[in-house]
């Protein structure tokens, strides 16, 4: 049974934040209750990657391929034909999978809630869905929606540079792995492994539900209790809450590392440096770092961008340069594309010396003002 744990006034949202927890399953719910006519919901599961088989990504696809109450092959294609929803999606990250939707009409919102809740808590997980959406083998080789999607996502040099420049900084954490799936690793995933991971990750104990808008949360919590959170049904999951502690990684891993990767089909060199900076759990950290990156690299006239272009150590600023707030500790990357062969050490010294110069001499005042004004405008 769900109980209200605490209630907090949220002036910025013109309402209250109400936190609930279910005594039987351990499921947690947070509702921002206000007068908004836009109704929003998201089922969120902690799915920290344990390998690069892409099982979280494949589960995201396949739980949406029919459920006990909605056994059609693709219920979401049917929804799109008639629903006036304002948002409908599912997304996989390194440490979580989320299923958000929104609608301005309560009747439509209720239908979406029923379909999404049954999808995540009562999916059919057919073997043929796994083979279609995940990976299968035929005379022509490996195939599958996720397999092909990730082949495309790893088809450019920039994508590979971005992935490997960051993952080596997070050894021993979920961020070390490719949550979307590495095409070289996806074929290692079996149907049995995929089902085991569902039982581990998709238990109500490992779920957080977010609600927003002018809703009676009790209506939806009662529905969840009746359909999914009773004791006999909870036995089909492992029912353990998963809380990865990746954010503590930086405190124990501060030694510099160097890695070189070769791509036989490419004749150009990319050289990038990547640092771990601050935790992304603090909005001020995100705002500060994004503003700082904009000052340094935001346009061809920005000081570090300009220095890189004029250095003659490479062709241009690498497109991977910047920061990423999707990690528990935000990485900052900067470097060259089309780097001069054999100049790797010189490039490293150059970038570090430029950054040291900004620390000692400060940043151009006009660049700082422009970046702050840009943040205000956004």
Coordinates of C-alpha atoms in Angstrom, one line a residue:
X1 CA 0.0 0.0 0.0
X2 CA 1.3 3.4 -1.0
X3 CA 1.9 5.9 1.8
X4 CA 2.7 9.6 1.6
X5 CA 6.2 10.1 3.0
X6 CA 6.6 13.9 2.7
X7 CA 5.1 16.9 0.9
X8 CA 7.2 19.9 -0.1
X9 CA 6.0 23.3 -1.5
X10 CA 7.5 23.9 -5.0
X11 CA 7.0 27.6 -5.8
X12 CA 8.7 27.3 -9.1
X13 CA 6.1 24.7 -10.2
X14 CA 3.1 26.5 -8.5
X15 CA 2.3 23.4 -6.5
X16 CA 3.5 20.7 -4.2
X17 CA 6.0 17.9 -4.5
X18 CA 4.6 14.7 -2.9
X19 CA 6.7 11.6 -2.3
X20 CA 5.0 8.2 -1.9
X21 CA 6.4 4.7 -1.2
X22 CA 4.8 1.3 -1.5
X23 CA 5.3 -0.8 1.7
X24 CA 4.9 -4.1 -0.1
X25 CA 7.0 -3.6 -3.3
X26 CA 9.3 -0.7 -2.3
X27 CA 8.2 1.2 -5.4
X28 CA 8.7 5.0 -5.1
X29 CA 6.5 7.8 -6.7
X30 CA 7.1 11.5 -6.9
X31 CA 4.2 13.8 -8.0
X32 CA 4.4 17.4 -8.8
X33 CA 0.8 18.4 -8.2
X34 CA -0.3 21.7 -9.6
X35 CA -3.0 23.2 -11.8
X36 CA -1.2 22.4 -15.1
X37 CA -3.5 20.9 -17.8
X38 CA -0.5 19.3 -19.3
X39 CA -0.3 15.8 -17.7
X40 CA 3.0 14.0 -17.7
X41 CA 4.2 10.6 -16.4
X42 CA 7.4 8.6 -16.6
X43 CA 8.3 5.1 -15.5
X44 CA 12.0 5.0 -14.6
X45 CA 14.2 2.0 -13.9
X46 CA 17.8 1.8 -12.7
X47 CA 19.5 -0.3 -15.4
X48 CA 23.3 0.1 -14.8
X49 CA 25.2 -1.5 -17.6
X50 CA 27.1 -4.7 -16.7
X51 CA 28.4 -5.3 -20.3
X52 CA 28.2 -3.9 -23.8
X53 CA 25.6 -6.4 -25.1
X54 CA 23.0 -3.6 -25.3
X55 CA 20.5 -5.6 -23.2
X56 CA 19.0 -2.5 -21.6
X57 CA 18.5 -1.0 -25.1
X58 CA 16.9 -4.2 -26.4
X59 CA 14.6 -4.4 -23.4
X60 CA 13.5 -0.9 -24.0
X61 CA 12.4 -1.9 -27.5
X62 CA 10.8 -5.2 -26.6
X63 CA 8.8 -4.4 -23.6
X64 CA 6.9 -2.1 -26.0
X65 CA 6.2 -5.1 -28.3
X66 CA 3.0 -6.3 -26.6
X67 CA 1.9 -7.1 -23.0
X68 CA -0.6 -9.2 -21.2
X69 CA -3.5 -6.7 -21.4
X70 CA -2.4 -5.4 -24.8
X71 CA -1.0 -8.5 -26.7
X72 CA -0.8 -6.8 -30.1
X73 CA 2.6 -6.8 -31.8
X74 CA 3.1 -3.0 -31.7
X75 CA 0.6 -1.2 -29.5
X76 CA 2.5 2.1 -29.8
X77 CA 1.9 2.3 -33.5
X78 CA -1.8 2.0 -32.8
X79 CA -1.6 4.8 -30.2
X80 CA 0.0 7.2 -32.7
X81 CA -3.0 6.8 -35.0
X82 CA -5.4 8.3 -32.5
X83 CA -3.7 9.8 -29.5
X84 CA -3.3 13.6 -29.2
X85 CA -0.3 13.1 -26.9
X86 CA 2.3 15.8 -26.7
X87 CA 5.2 13.4 -25.9
X88 CA 5.6 9.7 -26.2
X89 CA 9.0 7.9 -26.1
X90 CA 11.4 5.5 -24.4
X91 CA 15.1 6.1 -23.7
X92 CA 18.1 4.1 -22.6
X93 CA 21.0 5.7 -20.7
X94 CA 24.1 4.2 -19.2
X95 CA 22.5 3.7 -15.8
X96 CA 18.7 4.1 -16.4
X97 CA 15.9 3.4 -18.8
X98 CA 12.9 5.8 -18.8
X99 CA 9.4 5.6 -20.4
X100 CA 7.9 9.1 -20.5
X101 CA 4.6 10.3 -22.0
X102 CA 2.4 13.4 -21.8
X103 CA -1.0 14.5 -22.9
X104 CA -3.3 17.5 -22.3
X105 CA -6.4 15.2 -22.2
X106 CA -7.0 13.1 -19.1
X107 CA -8.8 10.3 -21.0
X108 CA -5.9 10.0 -23.4
X109 CA -3.4 10.2 -20.5
X110 CA -5.3 7.3 -18.7
X111 CA -5.1 5.1 -21.8
X112 CA -1.4 5.8 -22.1
X113 CA -0.9 5.1 -18.4
X114 CA -2.6 1.7 -18.8
X115 CA -0.5 0.8 -21.9
X116 CA 2.8 1.9 -20.4
X117 CA 2.3 0.4 -17.0
X118 CA 1.4 -3.0 -18.5
X119 CA 4.3 -2.8 -20.9
X120 CA 6.9 -2.4 -18.2
X121 CA 5.3 -4.7 -15.6
X122 CA 3.6 -7.3 -17.7
X123 CA 5.5 -7.6 -21.1
X124 CA 5.2 -10.7 -23.2
X125 CA 9.0 -10.7 -24.0
X126 CA 8.4 -13.0 -26.9
X127 CA 11.5 -14.8 -28.3
X128 CA 10.7 -13.6 -31.8
X129 CA 10.5 -10.0 -30.4
X130 CA 14.0 -10.5 -29.0
X131 CA 15.3 -11.8 -32.3
X132 CA 13.6 -9.0 -34.3
X133 CA 14.4 -6.0 -32.1
X134 CA 17.7 -7.3 -30.7
X135 CA 19.8 -9.7 -32.7
X136 CA 19.6 -12.9 -34.7
X137 CA 21.8 -14.8 -37.0
X138 CA 21.0 -15.9 -40.6
X139 CA 22.9 -16.9 -43.7
X140 CA 23.6 -13.3 -44.4
X141 CA 25.1 -12.7 -41.0
X142 CA 23.8 -10.9 -37.9
X143 CA 20.7 -8.8 -38.0
X144 CA 18.2 -7.0 -35.7
X145 CA 16.8 -3.5 -35.2
X146 CA 19.1 -2.6 -32.2
X147 CA 22.1 -4.4 -33.8
X148 CA 21.7 -2.4 -37.0
X149 CA 20.9 0.8 -35.2
X150 CA 24.2 0.6 -33.2
X151 CA 26.1 -0.4 -36.3
X152 CA 24.9 2.9 -37.8
X153 CA 25.7 4.8 -34.5
X154 CA 29.2 3.4 -34.5
X155 CA 29.8 4.1 -38.2
X156 CA 31.6 7.4 -38.0
X157 CA 35.0 8.2 -36.6
X158 CA 33.6 10.9 -34.4
X159 CA 31.2 8.5 -32.7
X160 CA 34.0 6.1 -31.9
X161 CA 36.3 8.8 -30.6
X162 CA 33.6 10.1 -28.4
X163 CA 32.8 6.7 -26.9
X164 CA 36.3 5.5 -26.2
X165 CA 37.7 8.9 -25.0
X166 CA 35.1 8.8 -22.2
X167 CA 34.6 5.1 -21.3
X168 CA 38.2 4.6 -20.2
X169 CA 37.8 7.2 -17.5
X170 CA 35.0 5.2 -15.9
X171 CA 36.6 1.7 -15.5
X172 CA 34.8 -0.3 -12.9
X173 CA 31.5 1.6 -13.3
X174 CA 28.4 1.2 -15.6
X175 CA 29.8 4.1 -17.7
X176 CA 32.6 1.8 -18.8
X177 CA 30.1 -0.1 -21.0
X178 CA 28.1 0.8 -24.1
X179 CA 24.5 0.8 -22.9
X180 CA 23.2 1.0 -26.5
X181 CA 25.2 -2.0 -27.4
X182 CA 28.5 -2.5 -29.1
X183 CA 27.9 -4.4 -32.4
X184 CA 30.9 -6.6 -31.5
X185 CA 29.3 -7.6 -28.2
X186 CA 25.6 -7.7 -29.0
X187 CA 25.7 -11.2 -30.6
X188 CA 26.9 -12.6 -27.2
X189 CA 23.5 -11.9 -25.7
X190 CA 21.2 -14.8 -25.4
X191 CA 17.4 -14.9 -24.9
X192 CA 17.9 -16.4 -21.4
X193 CA 20.3 -13.6 -20.4
X194 CA 17.9 -11.0 -21.7
X195 CA 15.0 -12.5 -19.6
X196 CA 17.2 -12.7 -16.5
X197 CA 18.1 -9.0 -16.8
X198 CA 14.4 -8.1 -17.1
X199 CA 13.7 -9.9 -13.8
X200 CA 16.6 -8.1 -12.1
X201 CA 16.0 -4.5 -13.5
X202 CA 12.2 -4.2 -14.0
X203 CA 11.0 -5.0 -10.5
X204 CA 8.7 -2.4 -8.9
X205 CA 11.4 -2.1 -6.1
X206 CA 13.7 -0.8 -8.8
X207 CA 11.1 1.6 -10.3
X208 CA 10.5 5.3 -9.7
X209 CA 7.3 6.8 -11.1
X210 CA 7.1 10.5 -11.9
X211 CA 3.7 12.2 -12.2
X212 CA 3.1 15.9 -13.1
X213 CA 0.0 18.0 -13.3
X214 CA -3.6 18.3 -12.0
X215 CA -4.0 14.6 -11.2
X216 CA -5.3 12.5 -8.3
X217 CA -2.2 10.3 -7.7
X218 CA -4.2 7.9 -5.6
X219 CA -6.2 6.8 -8.7
X220 CA -3.1 5.6 -10.5
X221 CA -1.4 4.1 -7.4
X222 CA -4.5 2.1 -6.6
X223 CA -4.5 0.8 -10.1
X224 CA -0.8 -0.3 -9.8
X225 CA -1.4 -2.0 -6.5
X226 CA -4.4 -4.0 -7.8
X227 CA -2.8 -5.1 -11.1
X228 CA 0.9 -5.5 -10.4
X229 CA 2.1 -5.0 -6.8
X230 CA 0.3 -7.8 -5.0
X231 CA 2.6 -10.4 -3.3
X232 CA 2.2 -13.3 -5.6
X233 CA 2.9 -11.2 -8.7
X234 CA 6.1 -9.7 -7.1
X235 CA 7.7 -13.2 -7.1
X236 CA 8.4 -13.0 -10.8
X237 CA 11.1 -10.3 -10.2
X238 CA 14.2 -10.2 -8.1
X239 CA 12.7 -7.2 -6.2
X240 CA 16.0 -5.6 -5.2
X241 CA 16.6 -1.9 -5.4
X242 CA 19.7 -1.1 -7.5
X243 CA 21.6 2.1 -6.6
X244 CA 24.9 2.4 -8.6
X245 CA 27.5 4.6 -7.0
X246 CA 29.3 5.8 -10.1
X247 CA 29.5 9.4 -8.7
X248 CA 32.2 8.3 -6.1
X249 CA 34.5 7.1 -8.9
X250 CA 36.4 10.3 -9.4
X251 CA 37.6 10.4 -5.8
X252 CA 39.4 7.1 -6.2
X253 CA 40.7 7.4 -9.8
X254 CA 42.7 10.5 -10.4
X255 CA 45.8 9.1 -12.1
X256 CA 46.2 10.2 -15.8
X257 CA 45.9 7.5 -18.4
X258 CA 46.7 7.5 -22.1
X259 CA 45.1 5.3 -24.7
X260 CA 45.7 4.9 -28.4
X261 CA 43.1 3.3 -30.7
X262 CA 43.7 2.6 -34.4
X263 CA 41.1 2.5 -37.2
X264 CA 42.5 0.7 -40.2
X265 CA 40.0 2.2 -42.6
X266 CA 40.8 5.8 -41.7
X267 CA 43.9 7.9 -42.8
X268 CA 43.3 10.8 -40.5
X269 CA 44.2 11.2 -36.8
X270 CA 42.0 12.5 -34.0
X271 CA 43.7 13.5 -30.8
X272 CA 41.6 14.5 -27.8
X273 CA 42.1 15.1 -24.1
X274 CA 39.3 14.3 -21.7
X275 CA 38.9 15.2 -18.0
X276 CA 36.4 14.3 -15.3
X277 CA 35.1 17.5 -13.8
X278 CA 32.2 17.8 -11.3
X279 CA 29.1 15.8 -10.4
X280 CA 26.0 16.3 -12.7
X281 CA 23.7 15.9 -9.7
X282 CA 24.1 19.7 -9.0
X283 CA 22.4 22.0 -11.5
X284 CA 24.9 24.8 -10.7
X285 CA 27.7 22.5 -11.8
X286 CA 26.0 21.9 -15.1
X287 CA 25.3 25.6 -15.7
X288 CA 28.9 26.6 -14.7
X289 CA 30.6 24.0 -16.9
X290 CA 28.4 24.5 -19.9
X291 CA 29.0 28.3 -19.7
X292 CA 32.7 27.8 -19.3
X293 CA 32.8 25.5 -22.4
X294 CA 30.8 28.0 -24.3
X295 CA 33.4 30.7 -23.4
X296 CA 36.3 28.5 -24.5
X297 CA 34.8 26.7 -27.5
X298 CA 31.4 28.2 -28.3
X299 CA 32.3 29.7 -31.7
X300 CA 35.4 30.0 -34.1
X301 CA 36.3 33.2 -32.3
X302 CA 36.3 31.7 -28.8
X303 CA 39.8 31.7 -27.3
X304 CA 40.6 28.0 -27.2
X305 CA 38.8 27.2 -30.4
X306 CA 40.8 30.0 -32.2
X307 CA 44.1 28.8 -30.7
X308 CA 43.5 25.2 -31.9
X309 CA 42.6 26.4 -35.5
X310 CA 45.7 28.6 -35.6
X311 CA 48.1 26.1 -34.1
X312 CA 48.8 24.2 -37.3
X313 CA 48.8 21.0 -35.3
X314 CA 45.6 19.8 -37.0
X315 CA 42.8 20.7 -39.3
X316 CA 40.1 21.8 -36.9
X317 CA 38.5 21.5 -33.4
X318 CA 37.3 17.9 -32.9
X319 CA 33.5 17.7 -33.0
X320 CA 33.6 15.7 -29.7
X321 CA 34.8 18.7 -27.9
X322 CA 32.6 19.9 -25.1
X323 CA 30.9 18.6 -21.9
X324 CA 28.3 15.9 -21.3
X325 CA 25.9 16.0 -18.4
X326 CA 24.5 12.5 -19.0
X327 CA 27.3 11.0 -16.9
X328 CA 27.3 11.1 -13.0
X329 CA 30.6 13.0 -13.3
X330 CA 30.7 15.3 -16.3
X331 CA 33.5 14.7 -18.8
X332 CA 35.1 17.7 -20.6
X333 CA 36.7 16.9 -23.9
X334 CA 38.8 19.0 -26.3
X335 CA 41.1 18.2 -29.1
X336 CA 41.9 18.1 -32.8
X337 CA 40.5 16.4 -35.9
X338 CA 42.9 15.8 -38.7
X339 CA 45.8 16.0 -36.2
X340 CA 49.3 16.0 -37.6
X341 CA 50.8 12.5 -37.4
X342 CA 53.4 12.1 -34.7
X343 CA 52.4 15.3 -32.9
X344 CA 50.3 13.7 -30.2
X345 CA 52.6 14.7 -27.3
X346 CA 53.0 18.2 -28.7
X347 CA 49.2 18.5 -29.0
X348 CA 48.7 17.4 -25.4
X349 CA 51.3 20.0 -24.1
X350 CA 49.7 22.7 -26.3
X351 CA 46.1 22.1 -24.9
X352 CA 47.3 22.0 -21.3
X353 CA 49.4 25.1 -21.7
X354 CA 46.4 27.0 -23.2
X355 CA 44.2 26.0 -20.3
X356 CA 46.9 27.0 -17.8
X357 CA 47.2 30.4 -19.5
X358 CA 43.4 31.0 -19.0
X359 CA 43.8 30.0 -15.3
X360 CA 46.6 32.5 -14.8
X361 CA 45.5 35.4 -17.0
X362 CA 41.8 35.0 -16.8
X363 CA 39.2 34.8 -19.6
X364 CA 38.4 37.5 -22.2
X365 CA 35.7 39.7 -20.6
X366 CA 33.7 40.1 -23.8
X367 CA 33.6 36.3 -24.2
X368 CA 32.4 35.8 -20.6
X369 CA 29.6 38.4 -21.0
X370 CA 28.5 36.9 -24.3
X371 CA 28.3 33.4 -22.9
X372 CA 26.4 34.5 -19.8
X373 CA 24.0 36.5 -22.0
X374 CA 23.5 33.4 -24.2
X375 CA 22.6 31.3 -21.1
X376 CA 20.1 34.0 -19.9
X377 CA 18.5 34.0 -23.4
X378 CA 18.2 30.2 -23.4

